[in-house]
Structure formats: structure tokens, C-alpha cells
Coordinates of C-alpha atoms in Angstrom, one line a residue:
Chain A
M24 CA -10.5 16.9 -12.9
D25 CA -9.6 13.6 -11.3
P26 CA -11.4 13.0 -8.0
I27 CA -9.2 13.0 -5.0
E28 CA -8.9 9.6 -3.4
F29 CA -8.7 9.4 0.4
R30 CA -7.0 6.5 2.0
L31 CA -7.9 6.5 5.7
P32 CA -6.3 4.0 8.1
H33 CA -8.2 0.6 8.2
T34 CA -9.2 1.1 11.8
I35 CA -11.5 4.0 10.7
H36 CA -12.6 3.1 7.2
R37 CA -12.9 -0.6 6.6
P38 CA -12.3 -1.6 3.0
A39 CA -15.2 -3.6 1.5
A40 CA -14.5 -7.2 0.7
S41 CA -13.9 -7.0 -3.1
A42 CA -11.0 -7.8 -5.3
K43 CA -10.1 -4.2 -5.8
H44 CA -9.5 -3.7 -2.1
G45 CA -7.6 -6.9 -1.5
P46 CA -8.3 -9.8 0.9
V47 CA -10.9 -10.1 3.6
T48 CA -9.2 -8.6 6.7
R49 CA -11.5 -9.9 9.4
T50 CA -11.7 -13.1 11.4
T51 CA -13.7 -15.6 9.4
Q52 CA -12.8 -18.8 11.3
P53 CA -10.8 -19.7 14.3
I54 CA -7.4 -21.4 13.5
V55 CA -5.5 -22.3 16.6
T56 CA -8.1 -23.0 19.3
G57 CA -8.4 -23.9 22.9
T58 CA -11.3 -26.0 24.2
S59 CA -13.4 -25.8 27.4
V60 CA -12.8 -23.6 30.5
V61 CA -14.7 -24.7 33.6
A62 CA -15.2 -22.4 36.6
F63 CA -17.4 -21.9 39.7
K64 CA -17.6 -20.1 43.0
Y65 CA -16.7 -21.8 46.2
K66 CA -16.3 -20.9 49.9
D67 CA -13.0 -19.0 49.6
G68 CA -13.5 -17.5 46.1
I69 CA -13.4 -18.8 42.5
M70 CA -11.9 -21.9 41.1
M71 CA -11.1 -22.3 37.4
A72 CA -9.5 -24.9 35.2
A73 CA -8.5 -25.3 31.6
D74 CA -6.3 -27.8 29.8
C75 CA -2.9 -27.0 28.3
L76 CA -3.8 -27.7 24.7
A77 CA -4.1 -25.3 21.7
S78 CA -5.3 -27.4 18.7
Y79 CA -4.7 -26.7 15.0
G80 CA -7.9 -28.2 13.7
S81 CA -7.6 -31.8 14.6
L82 CA -3.8 -31.6 15.4
A83 CA -2.8 -31.3 19.0
R84 CA -0.3 -28.6 18.1
F85 CA 0.7 -26.7 21.3
R86 CA 0.7 -28.8 24.4
N87 CA 1.9 -26.4 27.0
E88 CA -0.4 -23.4 26.3
K89 CA -1.5 -21.1 29.1
R90 CA -5.2 -20.5 28.9
L91 CA -5.6 -19.1 32.4
M92 CA -4.3 -15.6 32.9
A93 CA -4.0 -13.4 36.0
V94 CA -5.1 -9.8 35.4
G95 CA -3.8 -7.6 38.2
E96 CA -4.0 -9.1 41.7
T97 CA -7.7 -9.9 42.0
T98 CA -8.8 -11.2 38.6
L99 CA -8.5 -14.4 36.7
L100 CA -9.2 -14.7 33.0
G101 CA -9.8 -18.1 31.3
V102 CA -10.1 -18.3 27.5
S103 CA -11.3 -20.7 24.9
G104 CA -11.4 -20.2 21.1
D105 CA -8.9 -18.6 18.8
M106 CA -5.5 -18.2 20.5
S107 CA -4.3 -15.4 18.3
D108 CA -7.3 -13.3 19.2
F109 CA -6.7 -14.1 22.9
Q110 CA -3.0 -12.9 22.6
H111 CA -4.2 -9.7 21.0
L112 CA -6.5 -9.1 24.0
Q113 CA -3.8 -10.1 26.4
H114 CA -1.5 -7.3 25.0
T115 CA -4.4 -4.9 25.3
L116 CA -5.1 -5.8 28.9
E117 CA -1.3 -5.7 29.8
G118 CA -1.3 -2.2 28.3
L119 CA -4.2 -1.3 30.5
L120 CA -2.4 -2.6 33.6
T121 CA 0.7 -0.7 32.7
Q122 CA -1.4 2.5 32.4
E123 CA -2.9 1.8 35.8
Y124 CA 0.5 1.3 37.3
D125 CA 1.8 4.5 35.7
M126 CA -1.1 6.5 37.1
D127 CA 0.0 5.5 40.5
D128 CA -3.1 6.7 42.2
G129 CA -3.5 3.9 44.7
Q130 CA -6.4 2.3 42.9
K131 CA -6.3 -1.2 41.5
L132 CA -8.2 -2.5 38.5
G133 CA -11.2 -4.4 39.9
T134 CA -12.7 -7.6 38.4
K135 CA -16.0 -5.9 37.4
S136 CA -14.0 -3.3 35.5
V137 CA -12.0 -5.9 33.6
Y138 CA -15.3 -7.7 32.8
K139 CA -17.0 -4.5 31.5
C140 CA -13.9 -3.6 29.5
I141 CA -13.7 -7.0 27.8
S142 CA -17.4 -7.1 27.1
N143 CA -17.3 -3.7 25.5
I144 CA -14.3 -4.7 23.4
M145 CA -16.0 -7.9 22.3
Y146 CA -19.3 -6.3 21.4
N147 CA -17.6 -3.5 19.5
R148 CA -15.6 -6.0 17.4
R149 CA -18.8 -8.0 16.7
S150 CA -20.5 -4.9 15.6
K151 CA -17.8 -4.4 13.0
T152 CA -18.3 -8.1 12.0
D153 CA -14.7 -8.7 12.9
P154 CA -15.0 -10.6 16.2
L155 CA -12.3 -11.8 18.6
W156 CA -13.3 -15.4 18.3
N157 CA -13.2 -16.3 22.0
S158 CA -15.3 -17.2 25.0
Y159 CA -13.9 -15.6 28.2
V160 CA -14.5 -16.5 31.8
I161 CA -13.7 -13.7 34.2
G162 CA -13.5 -14.5 37.9
G163 CA -12.3 -12.6 40.9
I164 CA -13.1 -10.9 44.2
D165 CA -14.4 -7.4 43.9
N166 CA -14.8 -5.5 47.2
G167 CA -15.0 -8.7 49.1
Q168 CA -17.7 -10.1 46.8
K169 CA -17.1 -13.1 44.6
F170 CA -17.6 -12.4 40.9
L171 CA -17.8 -14.8 38.0
G172 CA -18.8 -13.7 34.5
F173 CA -18.8 -14.8 30.9
V174 CA -18.2 -12.9 27.6
D175 CA -18.2 -14.4 24.1
L176 CA -17.5 -13.5 20.6
Y177 CA -20.9 -12.0 20.1
G178 CA -20.6 -9.8 23.2
T179 CA -23.1 -12.0 25.1
T180 CA -22.5 -11.5 28.8
Y181 CA -23.9 -13.2 31.9
Q182 CA -22.9 -13.9 35.4
S183 CA -23.5 -17.1 37.3
T184 CA -22.3 -19.4 40.1
T185 CA -21.1 -21.9 37.6
I186 CA -19.7 -21.2 34.1
S187 CA -18.2 -23.4 31.4
T188 CA -17.4 -22.8 27.8
G189 CA -17.4 -24.9 24.7
F190 CA -17.9 -28.6 25.3
G191 CA -17.8 -27.9 29.0
G192 CA -21.3 -26.4 28.5
H193 CA -22.6 -29.8 27.5
L194 CA -20.5 -32.1 29.7
A195 CA -19.3 -30.2 32.7
Q196 CA -22.3 -27.8 33.3
P197 CA -24.7 -30.6 34.3
I198 CA -22.2 -31.8 36.9
L199 CA -21.5 -28.3 38.2
R200 CA -25.2 -27.4 38.4
R201 CA -25.9 -30.5 40.5
R202 CA -22.8 -30.3 42.8
V203 CA -22.4 -26.5 43.2
E204 CA -25.6 -24.6 42.7
G205 CA -27.0 -23.4 46.0
R206 CA -23.9 -24.5 48.0
E207 CA -21.3 -22.0 46.9
D208 CA -20.5 -20.8 50.5
E209 CA -20.2 -24.4 51.8
I210 CA -17.8 -25.9 49.4
T211 CA -14.3 -26.2 50.8
E212 CA -11.2 -26.1 48.7
E213 CA -10.7 -29.9 48.8
E214 CA -14.2 -30.5 47.5
A215 CA -13.9 -27.7 44.9
V216 CA -10.7 -29.4 43.5
Q217 CA -12.5 -32.7 43.5
I218 CA -15.5 -31.3 41.6
L219 CA -13.2 -29.5 39.1
E220 CA -11.2 -32.7 38.5
E221 CA -14.4 -34.7 37.9
C222 CA -15.5 -32.2 35.2
M223 CA -12.0 -32.1 33.6
R224 CA -11.8 -35.9 33.6
V225 CA -15.2 -36.3 31.9
L226 CA -14.1 -33.7 29.3
F227 CA -10.9 -35.6 28.7
Y228 CA -12.9 -38.8 28.1
R229 CA -15.5 -37.3 25.8
D230 CA -14.1 -34.1 24.1
A231 CA -12.0 -35.2 21.1
R232 CA -10.0 -31.9 21.2
S233 CA -8.9 -32.1 24.9
L234 CA -5.7 -33.2 26.6
N235 CA -5.0 -34.9 29.9
K236 CA -2.7 -32.0 31.0
L237 CA -4.4 -29.2 32.8
R238 CA -3.9 -26.2 34.9
R239 CA -6.0 -25.2 37.9
A240 CA -6.3 -21.7 39.2
K241 CA -8.0 -20.0 42.2
V242 CA -8.8 -16.5 43.3
T243 CA -9.1 -15.9 47.0
A244 CA -8.8 -12.9 49.3
Q245 CA -5.1 -13.7 49.2
G246 CA -4.8 -13.2 45.5
V247 CA -4.6 -15.2 42.3
E248 CA -2.8 -18.5 42.1
V249 CA -2.3 -20.6 38.9
S250 CA -1.1 -24.1 39.4
E251 CA 1.6 -26.0 37.5
P252 CA 0.3 -28.4 34.8
Y253 CA -0.7 -31.9 36.0
A254 CA -2.5 -35.0 34.7
L255 CA -5.6 -36.7 36.0
E256 CA -6.0 -40.4 36.7
T257 CA -8.1 -42.1 34.2
N258 CA -9.8 -45.5 34.3
W259 CA -9.9 -47.6 31.1
D260 CA -10.8 -51.0 32.7
F261 CA -14.2 -51.0 31.1
A262 CA -12.4 -51.7 27.8
E263 CA -11.3 -55.2 28.9
S264 CA -14.8 -56.5 28.5
I265 CA -15.5 -55.1 25.1
V266 CA -15.1 -57.5 22.1
G267 CA -16.4 -56.5 18.7
Y268 CA -19.5 -54.4 18.0
G269 CA -22.3 -56.8 17.7
S270 CA -22.2 -60.5 17.4
Chain B
M8 CA -53.6 -52.3 -22.0
A9 CA -50.3 -51.8 -20.1
P10 CA -49.6 -54.5 -17.6
L11 CA -49.9 -53.6 -13.9
T12 CA -46.4 -53.0 -12.5
E13 CA -45.5 -54.4 -9.1
P14 CA -44.8 -51.5 -6.7
S15 CA -41.1 -51.7 -5.8
A16 CA -40.2 -52.1 -2.1
G17 CA -38.6 -49.2 -0.2
F18 CA -38.9 -45.5 -0.4
K19 CA -40.2 -43.8 -3.5
F20 CA -38.2 -40.7 -4.4
D21 CA -40.6 -39.4 -7.1
N22 CA -41.7 -36.4 -5.2
V23 CA -38.2 -35.2 -4.3
K24 CA -38.0 -32.8 -7.3
R25 CA -41.5 -31.6 -6.7
N26 CA -40.7 -30.9 -3.0
Q27 CA -37.5 -29.1 -3.9
L28 CA -39.5 -26.8 -6.3
L29 CA -42.1 -26.2 -3.6
G30 CA -39.3 -25.5 -1.1
D31 CA -37.8 -22.9 -3.4
K32 CA -41.2 -21.2 -3.7
G33 CA -41.3 -20.9 0.1
Y34 CA -43.5 -23.9 1.1
K35 CA -41.8 -25.5 4.1
L36 CA -42.1 -29.2 4.7
P37 CA -43.9 -30.1 7.9
T38 CA -41.3 -31.0 10.6
A39 CA -41.3 -34.6 11.8
T40 CA -42.1 -35.0 15.5
K41 CA -38.6 -35.7 17.0
T42 CA -38.1 -37.2 20.4
G43 CA -35.2 -34.8 21.0
T44 CA -34.3 -37.1 23.8
T45 CA -32.2 -38.4 26.6
I46 CA -32.0 -42.2 26.6
V47 CA -29.5 -44.4 28.5
G48 CA -28.6 -47.9 29.3
L49 CA -26.2 -49.5 31.7
I50 CA -25.1 -53.0 32.7
F51 CA -25.1 -53.8 36.4
K52 CA -24.4 -56.9 38.5
D53 CA -27.5 -58.8 37.7
G54 CA -28.4 -57.5 34.3
L55 CA -29.1 -54.2 32.7
I56 CA -31.1 -51.0 33.3
L57 CA -32.6 -48.8 30.6
G58 CA -33.8 -45.2 31.1
A59 CA -35.5 -42.5 29.1
D60 CA -37.1 -39.1 29.5
T61 CA -40.7 -38.5 28.3
R62 CA -40.7 -35.3 26.2
A63 CA -41.6 -35.4 22.5
T64 CA -41.0 -32.2 20.5
A65 CA -42.2 -30.9 17.2
G66 CA -39.6 -28.1 16.5
P67 CA -39.7 -25.7 19.5
I68 CA -43.0 -27.1 20.8
V69 CA -43.6 -29.9 23.2
A70 CA -45.9 -32.2 21.4
D71 CA -46.3 -34.8 24.1
K72 CA -45.3 -34.2 27.8
N73 CA -45.4 -37.9 28.8
C74 CA -44.7 -40.1 25.9
E75 CA -43.2 -43.6 26.2
K76 CA -39.8 -44.0 24.7
I77 CA -39.0 -47.5 26.1
H78 CA -40.5 -49.9 23.6
Y79 CA -41.3 -53.6 24.1
L80 CA -39.5 -55.9 21.8
A81 CA -39.7 -59.3 23.5
P82 CA -40.4 -60.5 27.1
N83 CA -36.7 -60.3 27.8
M84 CA -35.8 -57.3 25.6
Y85 CA -36.6 -53.6 25.5
C86 CA -35.5 -50.8 23.2
C87 CA -35.2 -47.1 23.9
G88 CA -35.7 -44.9 20.8
A89 CA -34.4 -41.4 20.0
G90 CA -34.7 -39.4 16.7
T91 CA -37.9 -39.3 14.6
A92 CA -40.7 -40.6 16.8
A93 CA -42.7 -42.3 14.0
D94 CA -39.5 -44.1 12.9
T95 CA -38.6 -45.4 16.3
E96 CA -42.2 -46.5 17.0
F97 CA -42.9 -48.3 13.8
T98 CA -39.4 -49.8 13.5
T99 CA -39.5 -51.3 17.0
N100 CA -43.1 -52.5 16.5
M101 CA -42.1 -54.2 13.3
I102 CA -39.0 -55.9 14.7
S103 CA -41.0 -56.9 17.8
S104 CA -43.5 -58.8 15.6
Q105 CA -40.7 -60.4 13.6
L106 CA -39.1 -61.5 16.9
A107 CA -42.3 -63.1 18.1
L108 CA -42.5 -65.1 14.9
H109 CA -38.8 -66.0 15.1
S110 CA -39.3 -67.2 18.7
L111 CA -42.2 -69.5 17.6
N112 CA -40.2 -70.7 14.6
T113 CA -37.1 -71.6 16.6
G114 CA -39.0 -72.7 19.8
R115 CA -36.5 -70.7 21.8
E116 CA -36.3 -67.4 23.7
V117 CA -35.1 -64.7 21.3
R118 CA -31.5 -63.5 21.6
V119 CA -30.6 -59.8 21.8
V120 CA -28.2 -60.2 18.9
A121 CA -31.1 -61.3 16.7
A122 CA -33.0 -58.1 17.4
M123 CA -29.8 -56.1 16.9
T124 CA -29.1 -57.7 13.5
M125 CA -32.7 -57.3 12.3
L126 CA -32.6 -53.6 13.3
K127 CA -29.2 -52.8 11.8
Q128 CA -29.9 -54.5 8.5
Y129 CA -33.2 -52.7 8.2
L130 CA -31.7 -49.3 9.1
Y131 CA -28.7 -49.7 6.8
K132 CA -31.1 -50.6 3.9
Y133 CA -32.6 -47.1 4.2
H134 CA -29.2 -45.4 4.5
G135 CA -30.1 -43.2 7.5
H136 CA -33.4 -42.0 6.1
V137 CA -35.2 -43.9 8.8
G138 CA -34.2 -41.6 11.7
A139 CA -34.1 -44.1 14.5
A140 CA -31.3 -44.0 17.1
L141 CA -31.8 -46.9 19.5
V142 CA -30.5 -48.2 22.8
L143 CA -31.3 -52.0 22.8
G144 CA -31.0 -54.0 25.9
G145 CA -32.0 -57.6 26.9
Y146 CA -31.1 -60.7 28.9
D147 CA -31.0 -64.0 27.0
V148 CA -29.3 -67.4 27.5
T149 CA -25.9 -65.9 26.8
G150 CA -26.3 -63.2 29.4
P151 CA -27.1 -59.4 29.4
H152 CA -26.3 -57.4 26.3
L153 CA -26.5 -53.7 25.7
F154 CA -26.2 -52.2 22.2
T155 CA -26.5 -48.8 20.5
I156 CA -27.8 -48.7 17.0
Y157 CA -27.4 -45.6 14.9
P158 CA -29.7 -44.4 12.0
H159 CA -27.2 -45.5 9.4
G160 CA -27.0 -49.0 10.8
S161 CA -23.8 -49.1 12.8
T162 CA -23.8 -50.7 16.2
D163 CA -21.7 -50.5 19.4
K164 CA -21.6 -53.0 22.2
L165 CA -20.8 -51.2 25.5
P166 CA -21.3 -51.5 29.2
Y167 CA -22.9 -48.0 29.4
V168 CA -24.4 -45.9 26.7
T169 CA -26.4 -42.7 26.1
M170 CA -28.2 -41.4 23.0
G171 CA -30.3 -38.4 21.9
S172 CA -29.8 -34.6 22.3
G173 CA -29.3 -35.0 26.1
S174 CA -26.7 -37.7 25.7
L175 CA -23.8 -35.5 26.7
A176 CA -25.5 -34.4 29.9
A177 CA -26.3 -38.1 30.7
M178 CA -22.9 -39.3 29.7
S179 CA -21.2 -36.9 32.1
V180 CA -23.1 -38.6 34.9
F181 CA -22.2 -42.0 33.7
E182 CA -18.5 -41.2 33.3
S183 CA -18.4 -39.9 36.8
R184 CA -20.3 -42.7 38.5
W185 CA -20.5 -45.9 36.5
R186 CA -18.6 -48.8 37.9
P187 CA -18.7 -52.5 36.9
G188 CA -20.8 -54.7 39.1
M189 CA -23.1 -52.1 40.6
S190 CA -26.1 -53.2 42.7
R191 CA -29.7 -52.7 41.5
E192 CA -30.4 -49.7 43.7
E193 CA -27.1 -48.0 42.7
G194 CA -27.8 -48.7 39.0
I195 CA -31.3 -47.3 39.1
E196 CA -30.0 -44.2 41.0
V197 CA -27.3 -43.5 38.4
V198 CA -29.8 -44.0 35.5
K199 CA -32.3 -41.7 37.2
D200 CA -29.6 -39.0 37.7
A201 CA -28.4 -39.4 34.2
I202 CA -31.9 -38.9 32.7
E203 CA -32.5 -36.0 35.1
A204 CA -29.3 -34.4 33.9
G205 CA -30.7 -34.5 30.4
I206 CA -34.1 -33.3 31.5
F207 CA -32.8 -30.2 33.3
N208 CA -29.8 -29.4 31.1
D209 CA -31.1 -30.2 27.6
L210 CA -34.0 -28.3 26.1
G211 CA -35.0 -31.3 23.9
S212 CA -35.6 -33.4 27.0
G213 CA -38.0 -33.0 29.9
S214 CA -40.8 -34.1 32.1
N215 CA -40.4 -37.6 33.7
V216 CA -38.0 -40.5 34.0
D217 CA -39.0 -44.0 32.8
V218 CA -36.8 -46.9 33.9
C219 CA -36.7 -50.5 32.8
V220 CA -34.8 -53.1 34.8
I221 CA -34.0 -56.4 32.9
T222 CA -32.6 -59.3 34.8
K223 CA -32.5 -63.1 34.2
G224 CA -36.0 -64.2 33.4
N225 CA -37.6 -60.9 34.5
A226 CA -38.2 -57.4 33.0
E227 CA -39.6 -54.6 35.1
Y228 CA -41.0 -51.6 33.3
L229 CA -41.1 -48.7 35.8
R230 CA -43.2 -46.1 34.0
N231 CA -42.7 -42.6 35.5
Y232 CA -40.2 -43.9 38.0
S233 CA -39.4 -40.2 38.8
T234 CA -41.6 -37.2 38.3
P235 CA -39.5 -34.1 39.1
N236 CA -41.6 -31.8 37.0
E237 CA -45.1 -32.1 38.5
R238 CA -47.4 -29.1 37.9
V239 CA -48.0 -27.1 41.1
Q240 CA -51.5 -27.1 42.5
K241 CA -53.5 -24.2 40.9
E242 CA -53.9 -21.4 43.4
Q243 CA -57.7 -21.0 42.9
S244 CA -60.6 -22.9 41.4
Y245 CA -61.2 -21.3 38.0
R246 CA -64.6 -23.0 37.6
F247 CA -67.4 -20.6 36.5
T248 CA -70.3 -20.6 38.9
P249 CA -73.5 -21.8 37.2
G250 CA -75.5 -18.8 36.2
T251 CA -72.5 -16.8 35.0
T252 CA -73.9 -17.0 31.4
E253 CA -77.3 -15.4 30.9
F254 CA -79.9 -17.6 29.3
Y255 CA -83.5 -17.1 28.2
A256 CA -84.9 -20.6 28.2
P257 CA -83.2 -23.7 29.6
R258 CA -82.8 -26.6 27.3
V259 CA -81.8 -30.0 28.5
A260 CA -79.9 -32.3 26.2
R261 CA -81.9 -35.4 25.4
Q262 CA -80.6 -38.5 27.2
A263 CA -79.1 -41.1 24.9
Q264 CA -81.8 -43.8 24.6
E265 CA -80.9 -47.4 25.0
P266 CA -81.2 -49.0 21.5
A267 CA -84.3 -51.3 21.2
E268 CA -83.5 -55.0 21.4
M269 CA -82.7 -56.4 18.0
D270 CA -83.8 -59.8 17.0
T271 CA -80.6 -61.5 15.7
S272 CA -81.8 -65.1 15.6
A273 CA -81.3 -66.8 12.3

């Protein structure tokens, strides 16, 4: 008698990666990517920034990308990494928000809940060796408390006063640690904008996959505000004195 | 009898195959001590300032907590070294002695481009196998000059530079705060902050900040200019009181005797 062959949907039974079962159906490398996200707590809430670029390898492909997203009225989500995986999560989160709206029970989705939800999704996907190839920065005000957290493609989570992803970890984090740590409740909005712009300027100078067109966002008790794209002033005067590379 | 063959100059690659076989069997090569470093240089109004951290690592272990990464090349020239510690040490020593001879030969103060050319030609000859990444700075008759030299032999001439694993942390400080024509105090402050950014944000860098200020006719080596990682005072004295260890009969070590006078007359 011929054995009966079951074909369960791929979400339950993952096909092994062999020629008989077809192509590998998990993320193996990020394709269209966003670079650093920089964020920190300040007196009135959270400030976050990301540039408007989605790169296709070394090509600056999409120059008006939104990498900062408002989730509900109290949470801000910044993303770096693969943009298609972000869009998938975006649809999932929008579905969640719709569900909450339909339930109409007077409760709003808090920042911590969004954070826990995303971290569970990310860890689950990593455990199936099919990650969402992203690093997320989740910021918001939860019950009057400022919240800032990080989740990445492995499911690693942590919370801190200052967070930056990708190249920002190398270039912006030293600046943030020096300027922000210990002073979160003193920093006014003007100073916060100035610190953020200093970080984004250094990133534009030294990250080869960045763009001088960025968005800034803040979460305060009044809600989430994402700015329009703008460019930073850069100084290239030092180049005038450079001739050659030796003698 | 076979004639003695002259040993050829440069590296001998005879053991590469043997090492590969050993590697396949599971014998790991000992790791070179790397300086895993933050080194910087910047040009200010009256000359230039070099800076470096003082941690030397062997893999994940700190091998030296207070090593010297700013090497003397000539009275008017110093060189910071990142990468393989032995390579930076021996390379700079070698070029330093060549420069001394060159100076005596020409009867002039050595120029920075001379050191740069010697270093880059040496490093290129070894195609990156000599793992020395250098920040060379000096003040000669033609003015102050600051160069970076990479292990493969390429050079850059810039007004401010950083190298090593902590270079991004240090560069973020420079890109925020470097201006042309800074004063000495400002320059030292920016260099110190850049190295400290590397010390506190990069795991390969740590301990103290060394600074070297080079101006016309004068080089000041400020060893341990900043020590932001001093060990806290131990809470107690952990000295064992005499008598803690039981003994049966005391024995006193014999005092070293003065050697008897030796008659060395002819």
C-alpha cells in the first residue's frame, strides 16, 4: 500500500532545505536595508531620529523611506535592517491596533505591551531560524513613565536611557553616553534636538550607507509627533587644506 | 659538499603547509598580542597632538594595563601604533634607528615625509603581514604633518585622524568638536575626550590616556595624562599577621655576603 503523504501548511510544518522540497524559504540575508536609529530619554519624553534612506546594497535606492512609525498614541517605533521584514511587522502591528479598536473597551495599547509583543515575535522567528532581520527601538510613555527599549533579530532585548542601532552603536552611542547619561530629566527639547543632530551629522560623515535627509520624532505626554524630512548643515572646509596623500 | 645558500630576505613561508595541517588536527596557533586600541592625532594652531590609550590585549585578556603606544621616532617626531604589538614596536624602532642614521648622513633634522616613506615602503613590501596601523606625527622645517599608515602600506594626510578598534568612538568626538586653529588647551582636551570615548565604549581599549604635544622645536610626551580608571583603595589590609603559619624551628635566610676583593691588576 502506498504511504499517505500529508502536506501541512508551511507555518506548521517547515519543509527541510533540500532540492525535493524546493527553495529555502527563510530570510538568509537582508536585501533592502535601513541604517542606524538613534534615541534617548529627555525631560519631556523620548526623542528618536533616523534617516530617510533604504539602501539596496551599496545603491541608495529609496530616498524617502519612513523608518519611524507611531504605534497607537503613546508609542514610537524606529527600525533598522531589512525593510520587507519591517513592513511585515508593520502589518501585524496595524492588525493588533485594529483589534484593540474593535474591542472598544476603553483600554489603549501601552508601550511596554508593544515592546513585549515585538520581542516575543522576534524571538519566536529566531527560534525557527527564520528571523525578521531588524533592530527595533521602541520608545514611549507608559503610565507616566518614560520607556525606551531595544529588540533585535535574535530576540535580544534591553532597556536603556540611550539606544542606537547599527553604525549608531559605534559612532553615536559614545556621544549619547557622554551627553545624556545621568541627565535625562534635565535635558530640554532644544538641547535634545541639538544632541540628536550632532549624532546624525557624525553618522552622515562616517556611515557610508547614510543620507543627509532625516526625520526626527518625539513622544511626550501630548502624544507622538514625527517631523517632516530635513537636511543637516555639514562642514567640508577641512578638505581645502588636503593635497595628495603623502609627499 | 653543497655550497651554503644565502638566507633570502623577508618572510619564509615554509611552515605554512605544516601549520595548516596542524590547524586541521586541532592545534590552534598562539594569538599575537594585539593592541586593540584607540589612537588619535590632530593638528592645532601651533603644531599637532597625538593621543593613545594604554591597554594591550591577547584575545579576551588584558595582557598589559599600562603599555606605551606612542613610540619615539625622532626628537621632532612620534608615532602611535595599533594592531599587532610586536609589529608596531619593532617597526617603529627600526625606522627610528634608520632616521637617526639618515639625520647624521644629511646633517639635517629629519622630515616627517622621510619617516612616512620608509614606513610605507617597508609595510608594502610585506603586503599587510606586518600588522602595524600607525598614526605618524611630527614638526619639521616644512611645518607640522600628520599621517595615517595602514598595514598594507597606504597613507593618508589629514588634519585629524583616528585608528584602532576604538577609532569610531574617537572619530565621533573629533567630527563633533575639531576645528582648524584650536589652541593647545582645547586640542589636548579634545584628544583626551576622544581617547576616553574609546576607553569607555570600546572593549579593546582601556586604562589611561597618553598624550604627546609636538610643536616647533619641542615635543612633550605626557605619559598617563589622564587616569580615569584608577583602582579603588582596598577596603582592608589583607596582610597575614606574622605567626599565622605554624612553624617548628625558625630558619633565617643567610645574608648575601659581599664578594671578596678580587685582584685584577695585570
